Coordinates of C-alpha atoms in Angstrom, one line a residue:
X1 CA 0.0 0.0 0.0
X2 CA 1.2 3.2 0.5
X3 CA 0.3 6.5 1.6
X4 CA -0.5 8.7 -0.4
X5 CA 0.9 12.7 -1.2
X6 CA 1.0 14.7 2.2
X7 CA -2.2 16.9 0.8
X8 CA -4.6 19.2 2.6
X9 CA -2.4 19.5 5.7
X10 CA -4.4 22.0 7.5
X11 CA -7.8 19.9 6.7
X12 CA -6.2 17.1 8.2
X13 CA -4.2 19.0 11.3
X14 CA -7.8 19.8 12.1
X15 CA -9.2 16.7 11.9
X16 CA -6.6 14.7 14.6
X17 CA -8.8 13.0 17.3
X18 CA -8.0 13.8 20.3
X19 CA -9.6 10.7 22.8
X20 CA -12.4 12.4 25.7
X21 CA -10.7 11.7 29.0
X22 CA -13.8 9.9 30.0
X23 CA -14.8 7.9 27.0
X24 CA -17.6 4.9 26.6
X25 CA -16.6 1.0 26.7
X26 CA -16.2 -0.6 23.0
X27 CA -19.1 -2.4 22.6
X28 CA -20.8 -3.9 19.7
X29 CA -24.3 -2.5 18.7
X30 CA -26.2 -5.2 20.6
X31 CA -23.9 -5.1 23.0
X32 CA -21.4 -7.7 22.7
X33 CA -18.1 -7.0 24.9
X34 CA -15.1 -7.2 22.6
X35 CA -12.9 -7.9 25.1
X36 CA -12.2 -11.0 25.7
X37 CA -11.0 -11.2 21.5
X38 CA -8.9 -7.9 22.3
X39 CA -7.2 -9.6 24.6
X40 CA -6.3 -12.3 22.9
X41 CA -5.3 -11.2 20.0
X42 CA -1.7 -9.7 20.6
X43 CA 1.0 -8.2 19.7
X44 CA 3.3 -10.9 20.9
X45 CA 1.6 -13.6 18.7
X46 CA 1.3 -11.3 15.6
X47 CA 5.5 -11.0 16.0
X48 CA 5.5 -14.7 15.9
X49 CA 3.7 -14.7 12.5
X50 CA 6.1 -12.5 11.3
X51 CA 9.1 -13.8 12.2
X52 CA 7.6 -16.5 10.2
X53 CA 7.2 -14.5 7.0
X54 CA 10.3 -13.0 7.7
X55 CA 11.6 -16.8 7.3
X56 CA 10.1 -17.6 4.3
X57 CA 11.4 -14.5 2.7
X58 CA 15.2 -15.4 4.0
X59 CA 14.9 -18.8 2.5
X60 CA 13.3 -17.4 -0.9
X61 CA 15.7 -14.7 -2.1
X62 CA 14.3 -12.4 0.5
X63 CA 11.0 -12.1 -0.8
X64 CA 7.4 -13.2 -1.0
X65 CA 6.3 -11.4 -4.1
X66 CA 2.9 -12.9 -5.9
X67 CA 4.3 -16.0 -8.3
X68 CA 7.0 -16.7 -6.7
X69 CA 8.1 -19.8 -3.8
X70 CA 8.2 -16.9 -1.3
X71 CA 4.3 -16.1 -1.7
X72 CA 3.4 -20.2 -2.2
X73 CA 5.6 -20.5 1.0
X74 CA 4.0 -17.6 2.5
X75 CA 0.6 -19.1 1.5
X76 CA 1.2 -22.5 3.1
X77 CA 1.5 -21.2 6.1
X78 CA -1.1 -19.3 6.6
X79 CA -3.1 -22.2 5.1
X80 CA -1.8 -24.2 8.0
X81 CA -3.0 -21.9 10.6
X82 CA -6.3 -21.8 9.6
X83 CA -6.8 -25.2 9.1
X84 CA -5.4 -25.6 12.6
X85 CA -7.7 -23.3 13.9
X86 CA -10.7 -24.8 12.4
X87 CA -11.3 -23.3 8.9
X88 CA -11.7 -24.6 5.9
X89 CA -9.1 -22.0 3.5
X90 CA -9.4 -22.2 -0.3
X91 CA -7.6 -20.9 -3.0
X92 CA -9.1 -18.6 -5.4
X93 CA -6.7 -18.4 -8.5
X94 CA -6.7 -15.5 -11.1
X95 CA -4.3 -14.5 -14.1
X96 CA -2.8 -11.4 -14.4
X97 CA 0.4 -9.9 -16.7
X98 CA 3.9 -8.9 -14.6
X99 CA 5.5 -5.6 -16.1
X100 CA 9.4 -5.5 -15.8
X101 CA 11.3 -3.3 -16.9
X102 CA 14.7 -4.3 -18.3
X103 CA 16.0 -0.8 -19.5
X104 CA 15.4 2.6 -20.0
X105 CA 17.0 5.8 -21.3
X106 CA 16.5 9.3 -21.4
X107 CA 18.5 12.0 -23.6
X108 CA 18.2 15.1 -24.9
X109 CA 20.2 15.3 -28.5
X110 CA 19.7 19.3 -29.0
X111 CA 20.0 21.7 -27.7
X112 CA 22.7 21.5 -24.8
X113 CA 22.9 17.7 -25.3
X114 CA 21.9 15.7 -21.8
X115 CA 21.1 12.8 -20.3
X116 CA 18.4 12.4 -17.6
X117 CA 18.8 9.6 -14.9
X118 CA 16.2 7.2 -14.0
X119 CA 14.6 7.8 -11.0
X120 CA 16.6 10.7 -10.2
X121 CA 15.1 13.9 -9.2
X122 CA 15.4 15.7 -12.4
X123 CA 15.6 12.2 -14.2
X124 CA 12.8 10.0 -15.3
X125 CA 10.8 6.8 -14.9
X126 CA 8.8 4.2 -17.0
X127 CA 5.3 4.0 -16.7
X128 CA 4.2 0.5 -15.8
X129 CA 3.0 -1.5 -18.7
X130 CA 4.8 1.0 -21.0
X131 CA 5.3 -0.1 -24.7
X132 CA 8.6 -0.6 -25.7
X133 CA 10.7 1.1 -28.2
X134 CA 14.1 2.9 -29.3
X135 CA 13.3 6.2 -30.1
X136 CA 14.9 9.3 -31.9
X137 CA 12.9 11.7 -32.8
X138 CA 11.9 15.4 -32.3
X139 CA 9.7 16.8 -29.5
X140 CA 6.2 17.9 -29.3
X141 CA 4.3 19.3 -26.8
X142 CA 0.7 18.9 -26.6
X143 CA -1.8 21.5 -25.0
X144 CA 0.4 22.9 -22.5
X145 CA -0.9 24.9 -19.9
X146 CA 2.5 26.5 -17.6
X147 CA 0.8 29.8 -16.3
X148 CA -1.3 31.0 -13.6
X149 CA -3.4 27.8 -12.1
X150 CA -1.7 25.4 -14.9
X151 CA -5.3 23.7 -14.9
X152 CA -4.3 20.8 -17.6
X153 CA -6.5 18.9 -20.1
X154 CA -3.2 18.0 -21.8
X155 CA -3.7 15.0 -24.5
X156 CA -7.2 13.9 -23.1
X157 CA -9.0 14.8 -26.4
X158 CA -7.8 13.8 -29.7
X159 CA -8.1 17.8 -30.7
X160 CA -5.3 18.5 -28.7
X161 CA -3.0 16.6 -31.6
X162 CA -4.6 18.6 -34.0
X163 CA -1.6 19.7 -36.1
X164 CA 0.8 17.2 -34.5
X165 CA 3.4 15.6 -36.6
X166 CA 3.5 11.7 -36.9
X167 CA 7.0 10.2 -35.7
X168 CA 7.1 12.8 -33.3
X169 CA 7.8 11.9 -29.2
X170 CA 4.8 14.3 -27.5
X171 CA 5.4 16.2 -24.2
X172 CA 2.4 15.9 -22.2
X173 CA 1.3 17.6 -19.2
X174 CA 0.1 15.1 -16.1
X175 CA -4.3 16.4 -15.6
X176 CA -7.6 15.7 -15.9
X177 CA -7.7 12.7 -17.2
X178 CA -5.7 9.1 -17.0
X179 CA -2.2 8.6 -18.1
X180 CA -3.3 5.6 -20.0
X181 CA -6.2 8.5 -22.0
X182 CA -3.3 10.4 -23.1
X183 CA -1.0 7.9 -24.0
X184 CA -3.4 6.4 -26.3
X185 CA -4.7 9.5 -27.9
X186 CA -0.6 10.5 -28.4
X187 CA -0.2 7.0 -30.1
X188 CA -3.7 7.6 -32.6
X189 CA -2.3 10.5 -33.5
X190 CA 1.2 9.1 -34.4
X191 CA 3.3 9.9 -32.1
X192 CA 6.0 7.6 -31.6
X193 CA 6.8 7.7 -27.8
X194 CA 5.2 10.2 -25.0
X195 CA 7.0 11.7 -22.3
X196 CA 4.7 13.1 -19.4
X197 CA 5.7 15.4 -16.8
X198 CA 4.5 16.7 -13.4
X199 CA 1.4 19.0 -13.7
X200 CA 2.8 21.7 -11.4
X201 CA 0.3 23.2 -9.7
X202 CA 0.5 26.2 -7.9
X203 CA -0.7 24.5 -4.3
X204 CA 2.8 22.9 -3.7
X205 CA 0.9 20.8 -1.0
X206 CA -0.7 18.4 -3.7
X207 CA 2.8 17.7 -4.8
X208 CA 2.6 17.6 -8.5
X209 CA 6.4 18.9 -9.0
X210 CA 8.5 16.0 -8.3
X211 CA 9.0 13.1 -10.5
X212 CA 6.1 10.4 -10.0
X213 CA 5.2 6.8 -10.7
X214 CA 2.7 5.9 -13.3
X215 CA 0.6 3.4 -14.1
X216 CA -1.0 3.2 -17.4
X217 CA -2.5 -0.3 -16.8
X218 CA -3.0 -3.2 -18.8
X219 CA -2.3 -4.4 -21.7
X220 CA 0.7 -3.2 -22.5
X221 CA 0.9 0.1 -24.7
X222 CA 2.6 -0.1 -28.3
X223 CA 5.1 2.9 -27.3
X224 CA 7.4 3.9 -25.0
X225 CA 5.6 6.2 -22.2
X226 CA 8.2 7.5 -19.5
X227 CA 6.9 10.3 -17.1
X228 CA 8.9 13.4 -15.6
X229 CA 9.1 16.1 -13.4
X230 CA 7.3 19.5 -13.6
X231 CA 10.7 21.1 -14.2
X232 CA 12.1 18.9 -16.5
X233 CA 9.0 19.1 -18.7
X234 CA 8.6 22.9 -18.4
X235 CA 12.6 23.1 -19.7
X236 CA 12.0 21.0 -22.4
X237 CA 9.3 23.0 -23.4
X238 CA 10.7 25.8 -23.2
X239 CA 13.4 25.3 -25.8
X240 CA 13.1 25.1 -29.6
X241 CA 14.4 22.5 -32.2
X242 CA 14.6 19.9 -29.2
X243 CA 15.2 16.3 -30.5
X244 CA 15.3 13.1 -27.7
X245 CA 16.1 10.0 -27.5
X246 CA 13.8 7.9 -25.7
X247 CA 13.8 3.9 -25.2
X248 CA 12.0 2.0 -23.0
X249 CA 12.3 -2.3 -22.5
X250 CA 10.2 -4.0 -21.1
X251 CA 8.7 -7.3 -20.7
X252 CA 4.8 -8.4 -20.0
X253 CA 4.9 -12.1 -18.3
X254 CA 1.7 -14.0 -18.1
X255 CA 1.0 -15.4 -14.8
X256 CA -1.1 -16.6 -12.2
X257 CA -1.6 -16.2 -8.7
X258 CA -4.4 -16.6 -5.9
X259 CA -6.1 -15.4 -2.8
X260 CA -6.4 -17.5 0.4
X261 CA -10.5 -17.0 2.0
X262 CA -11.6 -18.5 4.9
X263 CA -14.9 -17.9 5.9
X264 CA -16.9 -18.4 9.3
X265 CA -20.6 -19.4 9.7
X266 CA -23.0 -16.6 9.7
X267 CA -25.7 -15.4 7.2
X268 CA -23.7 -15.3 4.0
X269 CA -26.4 -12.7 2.5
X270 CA -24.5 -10.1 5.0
X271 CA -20.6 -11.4 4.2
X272 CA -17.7 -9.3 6.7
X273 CA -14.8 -9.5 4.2
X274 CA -12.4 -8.8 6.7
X275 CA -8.8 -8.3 4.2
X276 CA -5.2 -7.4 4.4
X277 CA -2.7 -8.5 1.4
X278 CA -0.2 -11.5 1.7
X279 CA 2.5 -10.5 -1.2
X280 CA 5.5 -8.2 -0.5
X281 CA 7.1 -6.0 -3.2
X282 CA 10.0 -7.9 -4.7
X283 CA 12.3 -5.8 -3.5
X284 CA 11.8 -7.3 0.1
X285 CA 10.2 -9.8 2.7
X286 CA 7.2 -6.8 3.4
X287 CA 7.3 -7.6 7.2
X288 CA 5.2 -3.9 7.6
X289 CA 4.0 -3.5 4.2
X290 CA 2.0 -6.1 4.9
X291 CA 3.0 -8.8 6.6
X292 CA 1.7 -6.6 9.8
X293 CA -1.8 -6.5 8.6
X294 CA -1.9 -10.1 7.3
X295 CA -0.5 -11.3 10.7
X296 CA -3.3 -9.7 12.5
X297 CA -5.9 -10.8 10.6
X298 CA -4.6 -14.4 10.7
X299 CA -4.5 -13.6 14.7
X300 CA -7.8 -12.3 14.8
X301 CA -9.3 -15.5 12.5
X302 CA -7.1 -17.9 15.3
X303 CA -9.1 -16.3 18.0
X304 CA -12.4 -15.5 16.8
X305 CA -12.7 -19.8 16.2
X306 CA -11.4 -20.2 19.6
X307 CA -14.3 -18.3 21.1
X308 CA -17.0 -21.1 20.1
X309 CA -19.3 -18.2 18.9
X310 CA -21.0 -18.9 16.0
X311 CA -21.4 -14.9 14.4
X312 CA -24.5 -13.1 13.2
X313 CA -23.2 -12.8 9.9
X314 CA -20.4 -14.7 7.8
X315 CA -16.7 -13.3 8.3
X316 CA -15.1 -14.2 5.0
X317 CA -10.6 -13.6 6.3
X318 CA -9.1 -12.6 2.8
X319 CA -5.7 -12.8 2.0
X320 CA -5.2 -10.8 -1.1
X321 CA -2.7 -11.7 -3.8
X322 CA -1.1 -9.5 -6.1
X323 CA -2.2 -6.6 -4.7
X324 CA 1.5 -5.1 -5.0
X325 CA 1.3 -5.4 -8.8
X326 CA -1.8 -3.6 -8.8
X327 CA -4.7 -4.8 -6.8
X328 CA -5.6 -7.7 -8.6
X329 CA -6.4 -10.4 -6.4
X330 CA -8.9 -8.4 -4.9
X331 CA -9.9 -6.5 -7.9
X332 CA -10.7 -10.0 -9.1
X333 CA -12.5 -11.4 -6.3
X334 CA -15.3 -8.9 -6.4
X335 CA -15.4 -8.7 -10.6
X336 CA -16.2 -13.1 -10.0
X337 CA -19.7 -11.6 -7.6
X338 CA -22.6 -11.8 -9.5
X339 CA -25.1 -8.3 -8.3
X340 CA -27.0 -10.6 -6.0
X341 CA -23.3 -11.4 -4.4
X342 CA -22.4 -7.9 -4.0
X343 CA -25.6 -7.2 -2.0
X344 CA -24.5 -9.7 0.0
X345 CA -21.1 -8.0 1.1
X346 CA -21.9 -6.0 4.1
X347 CA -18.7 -4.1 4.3
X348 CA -15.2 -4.3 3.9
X349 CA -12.4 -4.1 6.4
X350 CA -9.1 -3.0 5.1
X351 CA -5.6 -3.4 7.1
X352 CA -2.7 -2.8 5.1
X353 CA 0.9 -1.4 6.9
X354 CA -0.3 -1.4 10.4
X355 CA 3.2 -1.2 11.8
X356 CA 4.6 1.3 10.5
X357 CA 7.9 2.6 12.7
X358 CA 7.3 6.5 12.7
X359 CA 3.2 6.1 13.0
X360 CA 0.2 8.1 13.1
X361 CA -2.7 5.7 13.3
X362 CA -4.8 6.9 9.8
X363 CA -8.4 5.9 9.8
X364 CA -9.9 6.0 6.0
X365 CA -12.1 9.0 5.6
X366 CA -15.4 6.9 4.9
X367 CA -17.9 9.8 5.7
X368 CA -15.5 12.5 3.4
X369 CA -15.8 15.0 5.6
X370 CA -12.0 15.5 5.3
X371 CA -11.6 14.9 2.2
X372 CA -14.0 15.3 0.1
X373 CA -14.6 11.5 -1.0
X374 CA -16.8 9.6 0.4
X375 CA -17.1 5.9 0.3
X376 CA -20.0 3.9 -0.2
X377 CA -23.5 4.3 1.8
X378 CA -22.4 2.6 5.3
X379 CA -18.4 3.7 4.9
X380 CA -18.9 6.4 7.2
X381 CA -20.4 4.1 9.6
X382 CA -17.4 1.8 9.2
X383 CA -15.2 5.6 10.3
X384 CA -17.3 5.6 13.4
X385 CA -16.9 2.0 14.5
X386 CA -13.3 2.8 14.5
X387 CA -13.0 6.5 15.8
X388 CA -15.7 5.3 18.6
X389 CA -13.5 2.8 19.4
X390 CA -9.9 4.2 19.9
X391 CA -12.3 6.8 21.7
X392 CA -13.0 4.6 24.2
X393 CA -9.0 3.8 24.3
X394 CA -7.8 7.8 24.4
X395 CA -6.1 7.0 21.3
X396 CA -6.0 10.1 18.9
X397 CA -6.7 9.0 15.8
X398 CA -6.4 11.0 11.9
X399 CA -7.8 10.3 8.2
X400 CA -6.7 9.2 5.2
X401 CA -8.3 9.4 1.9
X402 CA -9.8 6.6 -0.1
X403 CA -7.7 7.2 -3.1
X404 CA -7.1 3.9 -4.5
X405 CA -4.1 2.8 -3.1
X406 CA -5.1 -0.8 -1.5
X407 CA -7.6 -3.3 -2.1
X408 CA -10.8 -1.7 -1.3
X409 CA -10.7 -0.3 -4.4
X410 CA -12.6 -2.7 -6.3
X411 CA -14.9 -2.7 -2.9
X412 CA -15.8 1.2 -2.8
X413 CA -16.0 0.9 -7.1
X414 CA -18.8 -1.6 -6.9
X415 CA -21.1 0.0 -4.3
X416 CA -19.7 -2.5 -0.6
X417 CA -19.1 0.0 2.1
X418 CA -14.8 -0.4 3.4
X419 CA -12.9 1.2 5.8
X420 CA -9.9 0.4 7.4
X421 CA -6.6 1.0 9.4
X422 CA -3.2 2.0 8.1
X423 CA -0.2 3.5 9.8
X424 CA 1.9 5.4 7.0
X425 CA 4.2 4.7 4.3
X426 CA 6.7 6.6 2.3
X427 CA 4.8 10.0 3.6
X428 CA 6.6 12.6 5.5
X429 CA 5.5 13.1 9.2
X430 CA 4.1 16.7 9.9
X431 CA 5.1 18.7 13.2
X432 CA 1.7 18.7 13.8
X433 CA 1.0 14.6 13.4
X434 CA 4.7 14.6 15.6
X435 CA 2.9 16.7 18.7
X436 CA 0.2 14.3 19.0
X437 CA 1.5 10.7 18.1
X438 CA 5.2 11.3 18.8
X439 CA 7.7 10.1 16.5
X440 CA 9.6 12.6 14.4
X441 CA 8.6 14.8 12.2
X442 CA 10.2 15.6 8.4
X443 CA 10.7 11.4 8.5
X444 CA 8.7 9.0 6.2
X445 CA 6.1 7.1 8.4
X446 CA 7.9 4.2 7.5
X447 CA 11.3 4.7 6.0
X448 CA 11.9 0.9 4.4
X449 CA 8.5 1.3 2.5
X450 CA 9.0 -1.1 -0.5
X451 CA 12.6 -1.8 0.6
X452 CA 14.9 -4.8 1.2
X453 CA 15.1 -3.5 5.2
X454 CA 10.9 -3.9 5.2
X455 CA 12.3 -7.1 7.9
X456 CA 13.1 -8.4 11.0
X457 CA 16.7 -8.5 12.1
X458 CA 16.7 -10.0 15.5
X459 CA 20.8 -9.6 15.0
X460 CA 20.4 -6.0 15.6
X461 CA 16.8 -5.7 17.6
X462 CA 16.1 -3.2 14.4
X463 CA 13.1 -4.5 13.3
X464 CA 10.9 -2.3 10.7
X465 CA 7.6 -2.4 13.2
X466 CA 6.9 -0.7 15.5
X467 CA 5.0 -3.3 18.4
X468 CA 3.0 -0.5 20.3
X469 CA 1.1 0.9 17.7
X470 CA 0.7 -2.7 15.8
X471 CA -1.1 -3.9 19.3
X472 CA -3.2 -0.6 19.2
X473 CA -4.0 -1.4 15.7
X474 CA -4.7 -5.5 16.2
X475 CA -7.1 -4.7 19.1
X476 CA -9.3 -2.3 16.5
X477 CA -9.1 -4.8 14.5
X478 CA -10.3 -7.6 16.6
X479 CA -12.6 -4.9 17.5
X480 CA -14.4 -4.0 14.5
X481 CA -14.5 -8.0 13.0
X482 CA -16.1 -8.8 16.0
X483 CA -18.9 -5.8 15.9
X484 CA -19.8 -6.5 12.4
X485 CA -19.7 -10.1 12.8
X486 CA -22.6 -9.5 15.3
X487 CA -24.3 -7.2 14.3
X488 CA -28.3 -7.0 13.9
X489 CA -28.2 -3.6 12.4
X490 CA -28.4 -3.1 8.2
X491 CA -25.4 -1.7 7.0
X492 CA -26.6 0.4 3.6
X493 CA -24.6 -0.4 0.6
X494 CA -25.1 -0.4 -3.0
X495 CA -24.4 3.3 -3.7
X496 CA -21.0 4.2 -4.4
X497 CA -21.2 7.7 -2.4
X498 CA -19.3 10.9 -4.6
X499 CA -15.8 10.5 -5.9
X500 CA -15.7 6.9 -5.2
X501 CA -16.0 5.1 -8.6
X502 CA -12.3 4.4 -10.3
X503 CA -12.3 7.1 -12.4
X504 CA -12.1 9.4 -9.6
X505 CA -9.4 7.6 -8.0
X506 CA -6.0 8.7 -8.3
X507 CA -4.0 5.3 -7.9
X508 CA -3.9 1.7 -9.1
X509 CA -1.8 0.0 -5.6
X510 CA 1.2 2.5 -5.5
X511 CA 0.8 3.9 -8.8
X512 CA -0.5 7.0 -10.2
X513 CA -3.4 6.3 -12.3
X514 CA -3.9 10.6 -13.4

């Protein structure tokens, strides 16, 4: 997962809860003491489970990426956890196509000859499933908008190549509408690669300077497609006579992977998909990002069994694959729902990095009221469930926007309610996020997001998780699975709220989608 751009800081400066000093006991809507299932489901344990993942990982070229003997490894255990528990798990299997990229290179040939470095600052990056191709050609730009508000519509209409010459590499400007929208209108109208840089908007808080990470989704496009900084673009258009020399290669794999569900008894016409994804990046073993939230879910699952209770409605435990490469195991879980099925998902509880070392414990902004976006009908009732409940603890809690970045996407796109829990990721800690959670400010929430140091390493007691906040985070997360487990009340979904279908949302997993 990943947070997000540190956006709207004052909103959200405003927003911190800060706990009553005399707060109500978390209780379940008809009353059901949770407890007894906080209590069991602890921090302790959930380090156990991850020093288990972490061991997979070491014995699988440090990672348990989706497709690879990490993840099966991974799998397995889980697998074995829940059968020992008393659950029945099964493996739902779904294809998918794995971009890498093998190399890429960025030069200006005139004038003032110069090379750009990939992922530098001032360098450049590959969109994901980017065409390939070894370009030389001269530059373009396409509707550009550099003055006042730089409100951009660049390459989202077909008119905006009107005069464009074929063979050409077009300079686009990031707004509006998706990467993949402009990309495809640049290749219609002959261009023969498309460099896209930073919108660079006046409000330096949305962040739209710096160079970014793209996504233009699949399939694969039939050109190369890098994107740039705000900077770098606005230089390059500001010269005349430029020519570049742009190649990009990469490979598309085929491939397969699965989810892991587990369900309990219950009524299965009000499912509690209760999720957190299994797969790391390849880069690493993922021991926050998210072996913390997969850990205690497969804690809460252990001890929810344990309890004899039979709940009101069906829990189904998800363990999402793919998710890294883009949400698709759970993106493909709820496209396999018929419309009947989806009325039957009551709501979807999302734990993804709930570890993190510098923290700030995020709640997602199901009600919009800090953000703008609002989930589904019954999201902001999810919010409440949580900000009642570390309430009750004194635990101040802030939001975070539902802007596509883990797998409620394909939840909140088809009308289920979701909310969830998350800690941080690459995101810079604010002064004002420092004064009430602690930790230092001007520091990524967690500094080995998508890294090889996302681990254990019991050699130097360094691990990358921080064990207070991940018991905070496990007990709202017994917490909540237990209240909508039992449950009488209707939880309205079906409606997919403002803002919350996917062309509103701004990523695909860690990407940038627009």
């Amino acid at each position: 997962m990943k947070q997000r751009r540190n956006i709207r800081r004052a909103a959200i400066a405003a927003s911190i809860g800060l706990a009553a000093s005399l707060a109500p006991p978390a209780l379940a809507d008809n009353g059901t003491n949770t407890a007894p299932l906080r209590a069991a489901v602890s921090a302790t344990n959930i380090m156990k489970h991850l020093a288990a993942l972490q061991a997979v990982a070491d014995a699988n070229d440090g990672t348990r990426a989706a497709s690879t003997p990490g993840y099966e490894a991974s799998a397995r255990y889980i697998e074995d956890k829940l059968r020992a528990a008393g659950y029945t798990p099964v493996r739902q299997t779904f294809p998918y196509d794995r971009y890498e990229t093998v190399s890429a290179s960025l030069e200006r040939l005139a004038p003032s000859p110069k090379s750009y470095g990939y992922d530098a600052p001032d360098g450049f990056l590959d969109m994901t499933y980017s065409g390939s191709g070894n370009v030389t050609a001269p530059l373009a730009a396409v509707d550009l908008n550099l003055t006042g508000d730089r409100a951009s519509t660049s390459g989202c209409e077909a008119s905006d190549f009107g005069g464009f010459t074929a063979g050409s590499i077009a300079l686009i400007q990031r707004g509006t509408c998706s990467f993949r929208i402009k990309a495809d209108n640049a290749a219609a109208a002959g261009a023969a690669g498309v460099i896209i840089f930073n919108q660079g908007n006046v409000d330096p808080g949305d962040e739209r300077f710096e160079l970014f990470a793209g996504t233009l989704g699949a399939p694969q496009a039939g050109i190369p497609v890098v994107s740039t900084s705000f900077a770098t673009g606005a230089e390059l258009a500001g010269l005349t006579g430029v020519s570049m020399h742009l190649s990009v290669n990469a490979t598309v794999t085929s491939l397969t992977s699965f989810n892991i569900l587990a369900d309990t008894g219950g009524r299965s016409d009000r499912t509690v998909v209760v999720g957190a994804h299994l797969d790391s990046v390849p880069e690493g073993p993922g021991i926050n990002d998210n072996g913390t939230g997969t850990a205690s879910i497969l804690e809460t699952a252990i001890h929810l069994k344990a309890t004899g209770q039979t709940p009101v409605n069906r829990v189904r435990f998800a363990f999402w694959g793919g998710e890294e490469p883009g949400l698709i195991g759970s993106d493909y879980y709820v496209s396999q729902l018929t419309s009947s099925q989806i009325k039957g998902h009551s709501v979807n509880l999302n734990f993804d990095m709930v570890g993190s070392p510098n923290f700030v414990r995020f709640v997602y902004d199901g009600d919009g009221s800090s953000f703008g976006t609002k989930g589904p009908n019954g999201s902001a009732l999810v919010e409440k469930v949580f900000l009642d409940y570390f309430k009750s603890q004194n635990l101040p809690t802030a939001p975070t926007e539902f802007d596509g970045r883990s797998d409620y996407s394909g939840f909140i796109d088809n009308g289920i309610p979701a909310g969830g829990l998350f800690t941080g990721a690459e995101g810079l800690k604010t002064a004002d996020e420092a004064a009430v959670f602690g930790g230092t400010a001007g520091v990524p929430y967690d500094a080995c997001y998508h890294a090889a140091c996302d681990a254990l390493d019991t050699a130097d007691d360094n691990d990358n998780v921080n064990t207070t906040v991940l018991e905070q985070m496990a007990d709202a997360i017994a917490h909540s699975t237990l209240t909508f487990a039992m449950t009488t009340s209707a939880i309205n979904g079906t409606s997919k709220g403002n803002g919350s279908g996917s062309a509103d949302l701004q990523y695909k997993a860690s990407k940038l989608l627009k």
